[in-house]
């Protein structure tokens, strides 16, 4: 049965790309999570360790007029959480302040 599926689908594995992306640590992932009602939470992970997360968070909060925190996750490392949907704001901020060298290294996830 699996041989028939591989012949029909052309042997394409949709999860192969996801596995290779999870191994590379140079991407910055920006995600939005729905809370209750219209409330949402933006998470930023993968910023290089050479940057001070508290200072980056302070700049985010001042620029976007929102609150946020740095959470230490045992699996993901340090993750910045911001109130509201700040995905586009975070993307433009990271590019303009040259925190990320190439804008293609930022992966925006969400709805």
mmCIF file of N, CA and C in Angstrom:
data_model
loop_
_atom_site.group_PDB
_atom_site.id
_atom_site.type_symbol
_atom_site.label_atom_id
_atom_site.label_comp_id
_atom_site.label_asym_id
_atom_site.label_seq_id
_atom_site.Cartn_x
_atom_site.Cartn_y
_atom_site.Cartn_z
ATOM 1 N N UNK A 1 0.827 -1.195 0.000
ATOM 2 C CA UNK A 1 0.000 0.000 0.000
ATOM 3 C C UNK A 1 0.871 1.259 0.000
ATOM 4 N N UNK A 2 1.973 1.254 0.757
ATOM 5 C CA UNK A 2 2.821 2.443 0.782
ATOM 6 C C UNK A 2 3.509 2.655 -0.556
ATOM 7 N N UNK A 3 3.841 1.565 -1.269
ATOM 8 C CA UNK A 3 4.450 1.711 -2.588
ATOM 9 C C UNK A 3 3.488 2.370 -3.559
ATOM 10 N N UNK A 4 2.199 2.008 -3.465
ATOM 11 C CA UNK A 4 1.202 2.617 -4.328
ATOM 12 C C UNK A 4 1.064 4.101 -4.030
ATOM 13 N N UNK A 5 1.097 4.471 -2.737
ATOM 14 C CA UNK A 5 0.964 5.873 -2.348
ATOM 15 C C UNK A 5 2.156 6.676 -2.845
ATOM 16 N N UNK A 6 3.360 6.114 -2.736
ATOM 17 C CA UNK A 6 4.547 6.829 -3.193
ATOM 18 C C UNK A 6 4.504 7.046 -4.698
ATOM 19 N N UNK A 7 3.954 6.049 -5.442
ATOM 20 C CA UNK A 7 3.848 6.210 -6.881
ATOM 21 C C UNK A 7 2.833 7.283 -7.247
ATOM 22 N N UNK A 8 1.735 7.331 -6.530
ATOM 23 C CA UNK A 8 0.692 8.319 -6.822
ATOM 24 C C UNK A 8 1.164 9.717 -6.442
ATOM 25 N N UNK A 9 1.732 9.847 -5.239
ATOM 26 C CA UNK A 9 2.137 11.158 -4.748
ATOM 27 C C UNK A 9 3.502 11.575 -5.268
ATOM 28 N N UNK A 10 4.175 10.700 -5.971
ATOM 29 C CA UNK A 10 5.480 11.062 -6.497
ATOM 30 C C UNK A 10 6.573 10.970 -5.453
ATOM 31 N N UNK A 11 6.314 10.302 -4.318
ATOM 32 C CA UNK A 11 7.331 10.146 -3.286
ATOM 33 C C UNK A 11 7.597 11.413 -2.495
ATOM 34 N N UNK A 12 6.675 12.355 -2.525
ATOM 35 C CA UNK A 12 6.861 13.622 -1.814
ATOM 36 C C UNK A 12 6.477 13.462 -0.354
ATOM 37 N N UNK A 13 7.380 13.835 0.540
ATOM 38 C CA UNK A 13 7.113 13.785 1.971
ATOM 39 C C UNK A 13 6.899 15.218 2.466
ATOM 40 N N UNK A 14 5.667 15.600 2.840
ATOM 41 C CA UNK A 14 5.418 16.991 3.235
ATOM 42 C C UNK A 14 6.101 17.378 4.541
ATOM 43 N N UNK A 15 6.478 16.397 5.362
ATOM 44 C CA UNK A 15 7.095 16.712 6.644
ATOM 45 C C UNK A 15 8.613 16.707 6.579
ATOM 46 N N UNK A 16 9.196 16.340 5.457
ATOM 47 C CA UNK A 16 10.653 16.317 5.347
ATOM 48 C C UNK A 16 11.225 17.717 5.478
ATOM 49 N N UNK A 17 10.551 18.712 4.898
ATOM 50 C CA UNK A 17 11.019 20.090 4.985
ATOM 51 C C UNK A 17 10.925 20.609 6.412
ATOM 52 N N UNK A 18 9.872 20.249 7.124
ATOM 53 C CA UNK A 18 9.703 20.696 8.504
ATOM 54 C C UNK A 18 10.777 20.112 9.402
ATOM 55 N N UNK A 19 11.173 18.873 9.150
ATOM 56 C CA UNK A 19 12.220 18.264 9.964
ATOM 57 C C UNK A 19 13.554 18.958 9.742
ATOM 58 N N UNK A 20 13.861 19.303 8.508
ATOM 59 C CA UNK A 20 15.135 19.957 8.240
ATOM 60 C C UNK A 20 15.144 21.379 8.802
ATOM 61 N N UNK A 21 13.982 22.071 8.813
ATOM 62 C CA UNK A 21 13.923 23.418 9.371
ATOM 63 C C UNK A 21 14.110 23.415 10.874
ATOM 64 N N UNK A 22 13.600 22.396 11.553
ATOM 65 C CA UNK A 22 13.710 22.369 13.003
ATOM 66 C C UNK A 22 15.147 22.150 13.444
ATOM 67 N N UNK A 23 15.966 21.528 12.590
ATOM 68 C CA UNK A 23 17.356 21.285 12.946
ATOM 69 C C UNK A 23 18.191 22.551 12.835
ATOM 70 N N UNK A 24 17.863 23.447 11.908
ATOM 71 C CA UNK A 24 18.645 24.666 11.744
ATOM 72 C C UNK A 24 18.179 25.703 12.764
ATOM 73 N N UNK A 25 19.130 26.283 13.460
ATOM 74 C CA UNK A 25 18.815 27.206 14.547
ATOM 75 C C UNK A 25 18.979 28.666 14.145
ATOM 76 N N UNK A 26 19.267 28.960 12.872
ATOM 77 C CA UNK A 26 19.525 30.343 12.509
ATOM 78 C C UNK A 26 18.275 31.103 12.099
ATOM 79 N N UNK A 27 17.111 30.467 12.053
ATOM 80 C CA UNK A 27 15.868 31.159 11.730
ATOM 81 C C UNK A 27 15.293 31.822 12.979
ATOM 82 N N UNK A 28 14.626 32.945 12.771
ATOM 83 C CA UNK A 28 13.865 33.600 13.833
ATOM 84 C C UNK A 28 12.402 33.331 13.535
ATOM 85 N N UNK A 29 11.707 32.706 14.478
ATOM 86 C CA UNK A 29 10.306 32.336 14.293
ATOM 87 C C UNK A 29 9.426 33.327 15.035
ATOM 88 N N UNK A 30 8.477 33.916 14.320
ATOM 89 C CA UNK A 30 7.515 34.854 14.891
ATOM 90 C C UNK A 30 6.146 34.205 14.747
ATOM 91 N N UNK A 31 5.501 33.936 15.888
ATOM 92 C CA UNK A 31 4.206 33.249 15.879
ATOM 93 C C UNK A 31 3.173 34.078 16.622
ATOM 94 N N UNK A 32 1.914 33.849 16.295
ATOM 95 C CA UNK A 32 0.816 34.464 17.028
ATOM 96 C C UNK A 32 -0.038 33.341 17.592
ATOM 97 N N UNK A 33 -0.456 33.507 18.838
ATOM 98 C CA UNK A 33 -1.313 32.525 19.504
ATOM 99 C C UNK A 33 -2.580 33.239 19.945
ATOM 100 N N UNK A 34 -3.714 32.618 19.683
ATOM 101 C CA UNK A 34 -4.995 33.193 20.086
ATOM 102 C C UNK A 34 -5.227 32.915 21.565
ATOM 103 N N UNK A 35 -5.586 33.945 22.306
ATOM 104 C CA UNK A 35 -5.955 33.755 23.705
ATOM 105 C C UNK A 35 -7.473 33.674 23.769
ATOM 106 N N UNK A 36 -8.101 34.426 24.627
ATOM 107 C CA UNK A 36 -9.559 34.376 24.721
ATOM 108 C C UNK A 36 -10.162 35.594 24.023
ATOM 109 N N UNK A 37 -11.185 35.350 23.215
ATOM 110 C CA UNK A 37 -11.841 36.441 22.502
ATOM 111 C C UNK A 37 -10.956 37.016 21.412
ATOM 112 N N UNK A 38 -10.795 38.329 21.411
ATOM 113 C CA UNK A 38 -9.970 39.005 20.411
ATOM 114 C C UNK A 38 -8.514 39.122 20.839
ATOM 115 N N UNK A 39 -8.185 38.661 22.027
ATOM 116 C CA UNK A 39 -6.833 38.810 22.561
ATOM 117 C C UNK A 39 -5.877 37.826 21.885
ATOM 118 N N UNK A 40 -4.655 38.267 21.637
ATOM 119 C CA UNK A 40 -3.666 37.388 21.039
ATOM 120 C C UNK A 40 -2.294 37.658 21.659
ATOM 121 N N UNK A 41 -1.377 36.753 21.393
ATOM 122 C CA UNK A 41 -0.044 36.794 21.978
ATOM 123 C C UNK A 41 0.955 36.509 20.859
ATOM 124 N N UNK A 42 1.987 37.335 20.727
ATOM 125 C CA UNK A 42 3.018 37.136 19.717
ATOM 126 C C UNK A 42 4.273 36.612 20.394
ATOM 127 N N UNK A 43 4.844 35.532 19.861
ATOM 128 C CA UNK A 43 6.073 34.969 20.416
ATOM 129 C C UNK A 43 7.178 35.081 19.379
ATOM 130 N N UNK A 44 8.382 35.430 19.863
ATOM 131 C CA UNK A 44 9.559 35.558 19.008
ATOM 132 C C UNK A 44 10.635 34.654 19.589
ATOM 133 N N UNK A 45 11.125 33.718 18.773
ATOM 134 C CA UNK A 45 12.182 32.828 19.252
ATOM 135 C C UNK A 45 13.258 32.696 18.196
ATOM 136 N N UNK A 46 14.474 32.433 18.630
ATOM 137 C CA UNK A 46 15.582 32.201 17.715
ATOM 138 C C UNK A 46 16.501 33.385 17.535
ATOM 139 N N UNK A 47 16.322 34.437 18.318
ATOM 140 C CA UNK A 47 17.251 35.568 18.234
ATOM 141 C C UNK A 47 18.597 35.099 18.787
ATOM 142 N N UNK A 48 19.667 35.535 18.152
ATOM 143 C CA UNK A 48 21.006 35.094 18.547
ATOM 144 C C UNK A 48 21.267 35.387 20.024
ATOM 145 N N UNK A 49 22.060 34.535 20.645
ATOM 146 C CA UNK A 49 22.382 34.688 22.059
ATOM 147 C C UNK A 49 23.271 35.874 22.355
ATOM 148 N N UNK A 50 23.897 36.450 21.320
ATOM 149 C CA UNK A 50 24.772 37.600 21.542
ATOM 150 C C UNK A 50 23.976 38.858 21.891
ATOM 151 N N UNK A 51 22.681 38.859 21.554
ATOM 152 C CA UNK A 51 21.828 40.007 21.878
ATOM 153 C C UNK A 51 21.267 39.848 23.287
ATOM 154 N N UNK A 52 21.124 40.978 23.987
ATOM 155 C CA UNK A 52 20.518 40.975 25.314
ATOM 156 C C UNK A 52 19.003 40.990 25.142
ATOM 157 N N UNK A 53 18.352 39.909 25.564
ATOM 158 C CA UNK A 53 16.913 39.765 25.354
ATOM 159 C C UNK A 53 16.130 40.847 26.085
ATOM 160 N N UNK A 54 16.588 41.254 27.268
ATOM 161 C CA UNK A 54 15.881 42.294 28.021
ATOM 162 C C UNK A 54 15.896 43.622 27.260
ATOM 163 N N UNK A 55 17.024 43.944 26.626
ATOM 164 C CA UNK A 55 17.108 45.196 25.882
ATOM 165 C C UNK A 55 16.274 45.136 24.601
ATOM 166 N N UNK A 56 16.264 43.979 23.932
ATOM 167 C CA UNK A 56 15.437 43.822 22.738
ATOM 168 C C UNK A 56 13.964 43.940 23.121
ATOM 169 N N UNK A 57 13.586 43.306 24.241
ATOM 170 C CA UNK A 57 12.207 43.391 24.711
ATOM 171 C C UNK A 57 11.829 44.829 25.045
ATOM 172 N N UNK A 58 12.724 45.555 25.695
ATOM 173 C CA UNK A 58 12.445 46.946 26.048
ATOM 174 C C UNK A 58 12.236 47.787 24.787
ATOM 175 N N UNK A 59 13.030 47.532 23.753
ATOM 176 C CA UNK A 59 12.874 48.260 22.488
ATOM 177 C C UNK A 59 11.549 47.899 21.819
ATOM 178 N N UNK A 60 11.181 46.603 21.847
ATOM 179 C CA UNK A 60 9.890 46.180 21.293
ATOM 180 C C UNK A 60 8.754 46.897 22.005
ATOM 181 N N UNK A 61 8.779 46.882 23.334
ATOM 182 C CA UNK A 61 7.691 47.467 24.117
ATOM 183 C C UNK A 61 7.564 48.963 23.853
ATOM 184 N N UNK A 62 8.698 49.640 23.735
ATOM 185 C CA UNK A 62 8.665 51.076 23.503
ATOM 186 C C UNK A 62 8.181 51.395 22.089
ATOM 187 N N UNK A 63 8.620 50.615 21.119
ATOM 188 C CA UNK A 63 8.268 50.865 19.715
ATOM 189 C C UNK A 63 6.807 50.529 19.414
ATOM 190 N N UNK A 64 6.305 49.413 19.977
ATOM 191 C CA UNK A 64 4.969 48.926 19.616
ATOM 192 C C UNK A 64 3.897 49.325 20.619
ATOM 193 N N UNK A 65 4.249 49.993 21.710
ATOM 194 C CA UNK A 65 3.304 50.393 22.752
ATOM 195 C C UNK A 65 2.511 49.189 23.264
ATOM 196 N N UNK A 66 3.228 48.147 23.669
ATOM 197 C CA UNK A 66 2.587 46.954 24.202
ATOM 198 C C UNK A 66 3.435 46.421 25.348
ATOM 199 N N UNK A 67 2.904 45.461 26.070
ATOM 200 C CA UNK A 67 3.640 44.852 27.166
ATOM 201 C C UNK A 67 4.221 43.527 26.682
ATOM 202 N N UNK A 68 5.207 43.023 27.406
ATOM 203 C CA UNK A 68 5.820 41.771 27.015
ATOM 204 C C UNK A 68 6.709 41.216 28.110
ATOM 205 N N UNK A 69 7.216 40.015 27.877
ATOM 206 C CA UNK A 69 8.082 39.360 28.844
ATOM 207 C C UNK A 69 9.014 38.399 28.114
ATOM 208 N N UNK A 70 10.105 38.015 28.799
ATOM 209 C CA UNK A 70 11.015 36.999 28.293
ATOM 210 C C UNK A 70 10.771 35.734 29.099
ATOM 211 N N UNK A 71 10.459 34.633 28.405
ATOM 212 C CA UNK A 71 10.163 33.359 29.055
ATOM 213 C C UNK A 71 11.290 32.383 28.731
ATOM 214 N N UNK A 72 11.783 31.689 29.733
ATOM 215 C CA UNK A 72 12.815 30.670 29.549
ATOM 216 C C UNK A 72 12.139 29.323 29.375
ATOM 217 N N UNK A 73 12.287 28.740 28.193
ATOM 218 C CA UNK A 73 11.680 27.445 27.888
ATOM 219 C C UNK A 73 12.794 26.401 27.828
ATOM 220 N N UNK A 74 12.592 25.226 28.462
ATOM 221 C CA UNK A 74 13.666 24.223 28.450
ATOM 222 C C UNK A 74 13.955 23.679 27.044
ATOM 223 N N UNK A 75 12.943 23.611 26.174
ATOM 224 C CA UNK A 75 13.123 23.098 24.820
ATOM 225 C C UNK A 75 13.589 24.175 23.849
ATOM 226 N N UNK A 76 12.935 25.326 23.882
ATOM 227 C CA UNK A 76 13.145 26.362 22.880
ATOM 228 C C UNK A 76 14.145 27.429 23.291
ATOM 229 N N UNK A 77 14.549 27.454 24.535
ATOM 230 C CA UNK A 77 15.442 28.503 25.009
ATOM 231 C C UNK A 77 14.644 29.728 25.413
ATOM 232 N N UNK A 78 15.224 30.910 25.193
ATOM 233 C CA UNK A 78 14.530 32.148 25.549
ATOM 234 C C UNK A 78 13.547 32.532 24.464
ATOM 235 N N UNK A 79 12.329 32.863 24.892
ATOM 236 C CA UNK A 79 11.257 33.260 23.981
ATOM 237 C C UNK A 79 10.702 34.595 24.457
ATOM 238 N N UNK A 80 10.558 35.539 23.538
ATOM 239 C CA UNK A 80 9.962 36.840 23.861
ATOM 240 C C UNK A 80 8.473 36.762 23.563
ATOM 241 N N UNK A 81 7.652 37.145 24.539
ATOM 242 C CA UNK A 81 6.205 37.177 24.359
ATOM 243 C C UNK A 81 5.737 38.626 24.391
ATOM 244 N N UNK A 82 4.907 38.995 23.423
ATOM 245 C CA UNK A 82 4.357 40.342 23.333
ATOM 246 C C UNK A 82 2.847 40.272 23.272
ATOM 247 N N UNK A 83 2.187 41.273 23.849
ATOM 248 C CA UNK A 83 0.729 41.329 23.791
ATOM 249 C C UNK A 83 0.297 41.814 22.415
ATOM 250 N N UNK A 84 -0.751 41.192 21.893
ATOM 251 C CA UNK A 84 -1.315 41.604 20.615
ATOM 252 C C UNK A 84 -0.637 40.926 19.441
ATOM 253 N N UNK A 85 -1.178 41.187 18.269
ATOM 254 C CA UNK A 85 -0.624 40.635 17.034
ATOM 255 C C UNK A 85 0.435 41.602 16.512
ATOM 256 N N UNK A 86 1.691 41.327 16.796
ATOM 257 C CA UNK A 86 2.794 42.217 16.444
ATOM 258 C C UNK A 86 3.707 41.609 15.385
ATOM 259 N N UNK A 87 3.213 40.661 14.602
ATOM 260 C CA UNK A 87 4.076 39.934 13.663
ATOM 261 C C UNK A 87 4.751 40.855 12.649
ATOM 262 N N UNK A 88 3.978 41.707 11.989
ATOM 263 C CA UNK A 88 4.555 42.589 10.968
ATOM 264 C C UNK A 88 5.473 43.624 11.608
ATOM 265 N N UNK A 89 5.087 44.120 12.772
ATOM 266 C CA UNK A 89 5.925 45.094 13.475
ATOM 267 C C UNK A 89 7.269 44.492 13.852
ATOM 268 N N UNK A 90 7.252 43.262 14.363
ATOM 269 C CA UNK A 90 8.492 42.592 14.765
ATOM 270 C C UNK A 90 9.372 42.370 13.533
ATOM 271 N N UNK A 91 8.770 41.953 12.426
ATOM 272 C CA UNK A 91 9.535 41.704 11.201
ATOM 273 C C UNK A 91 10.245 42.971 10.737
ATOM 274 N N UNK A 92 9.515 44.077 10.650
ATOM 275 C CA UNK A 92 10.130 45.320 10.175
ATOM 276 C C UNK A 92 11.177 45.830 11.163
ATOM 277 N N UNK A 93 10.920 45.668 12.468
ATOM 278 C CA UNK A 93 11.876 46.126 13.476
ATOM 279 C C UNK A 93 13.183 45.342 13.382
ATOM 280 N N UNK A 94 13.095 44.018 13.255
ATOM 281 C CA UNK A 94 14.297 43.190 13.192
ATOM 282 C C UNK A 94 15.129 43.515 11.953
ATOM 283 N N UNK A 95 14.471 43.855 10.841
ATOM 284 C CA UNK A 95 15.197 44.178 9.616
ATOM 285 C C UNK A 95 15.812 45.569 9.703
ATOM 286 N N UNK A 96 15.051 46.564 10.178
ATOM 287 C CA UNK A 96 15.560 47.941 10.209
ATOM 288 C C UNK A 96 16.668 48.122 11.235
ATOM 289 N N UNK A 97 16.587 47.420 12.362
ATOM 290 C CA UNK A 97 17.621 47.542 13.402
ATOM 291 C C UNK A 97 18.791 46.596 13.160
ATOM 292 N N UNK A 98 18.736 45.822 12.061
ATOM 293 C CA UNK A 98 19.807 44.910 11.648
ATOM 294 C C UNK A 98 20.127 43.869 12.711
ATOM 295 N N UNK A 99 19.081 43.399 13.406
ATOM 296 C CA UNK A 99 19.247 42.290 14.343
ATOM 297 C C UNK A 99 19.390 40.998 13.559
ATOM 298 N N UNK A 100 18.721 40.924 12.423
ATOM 299 C CA UNK A 100 18.856 39.776 11.529
ATOM 300 C C UNK A 100 19.511 40.280 10.239
ATOM 301 N N UNK A 101 20.453 39.496 9.721
ATOM 302 C CA UNK A 101 21.225 39.933 8.555
ATOM 303 C C UNK A 101 20.408 39.899 7.268
ATOM 304 N N UNK A 102 19.563 38.866 7.127
ATOM 305 C CA UNK A 102 18.787 38.680 5.902
ATOM 306 C C UNK A 102 17.320 38.529 6.281
ATOM 307 N N UNK A 103 16.439 39.250 5.621
ATOM 308 C CA UNK A 103 15.025 39.179 5.994
ATOM 309 C C UNK A 103 14.404 37.832 5.678
ATOM 310 N N UNK A 104 15.071 37.014 4.860
ATOM 311 C CA UNK A 104 14.570 35.672 4.559
ATOM 312 C C UNK A 104 14.761 34.717 5.732
ATOM 313 N N UNK A 105 15.551 35.109 6.728
ATOM 314 C CA UNK A 105 15.777 34.262 7.898
ATOM 315 C C UNK A 105 14.668 34.401 8.932
ATOM 316 N N UNK A 106 13.672 35.240 8.669
ATOM 317 C CA UNK A 106 12.554 35.422 9.590
ATOM 318 C C UNK A 106 11.368 34.639 9.052
ATOM 319 N N UNK A 107 10.872 33.700 9.844
ATOM 320 C CA UNK A 107 9.709 32.895 9.473
ATOM 321 C C UNK A 107 8.517 33.415 10.272
ATOM 322 N N UNK A 108 7.473 33.853 9.583
ATOM 323 C CA UNK A 108 6.266 34.350 10.243
ATOM 324 C C UNK A 108 5.211 33.261 10.145
ATOM 325 N N UNK A 109 4.730 32.803 11.308
ATOM 326 C CA UNK A 109 3.715 31.774 11.371
ATOM 327 C C UNK A 109 2.417 32.405 11.891
ATOM 328 N N UNK A 110 1.313 31.726 11.702
ATOM 329 C CA UNK A 110 0.053 32.218 12.258
ATOM 330 C C UNK A 110 -1.090 32.021 11.306
ATOM 331 N N UNK A 111 -2.186 32.612 11.629
ATOM 332 C CA UNK A 111 -3.447 32.414 10.921
ATOM 333 C C UNK A 111 -3.226 32.298 9.442
#
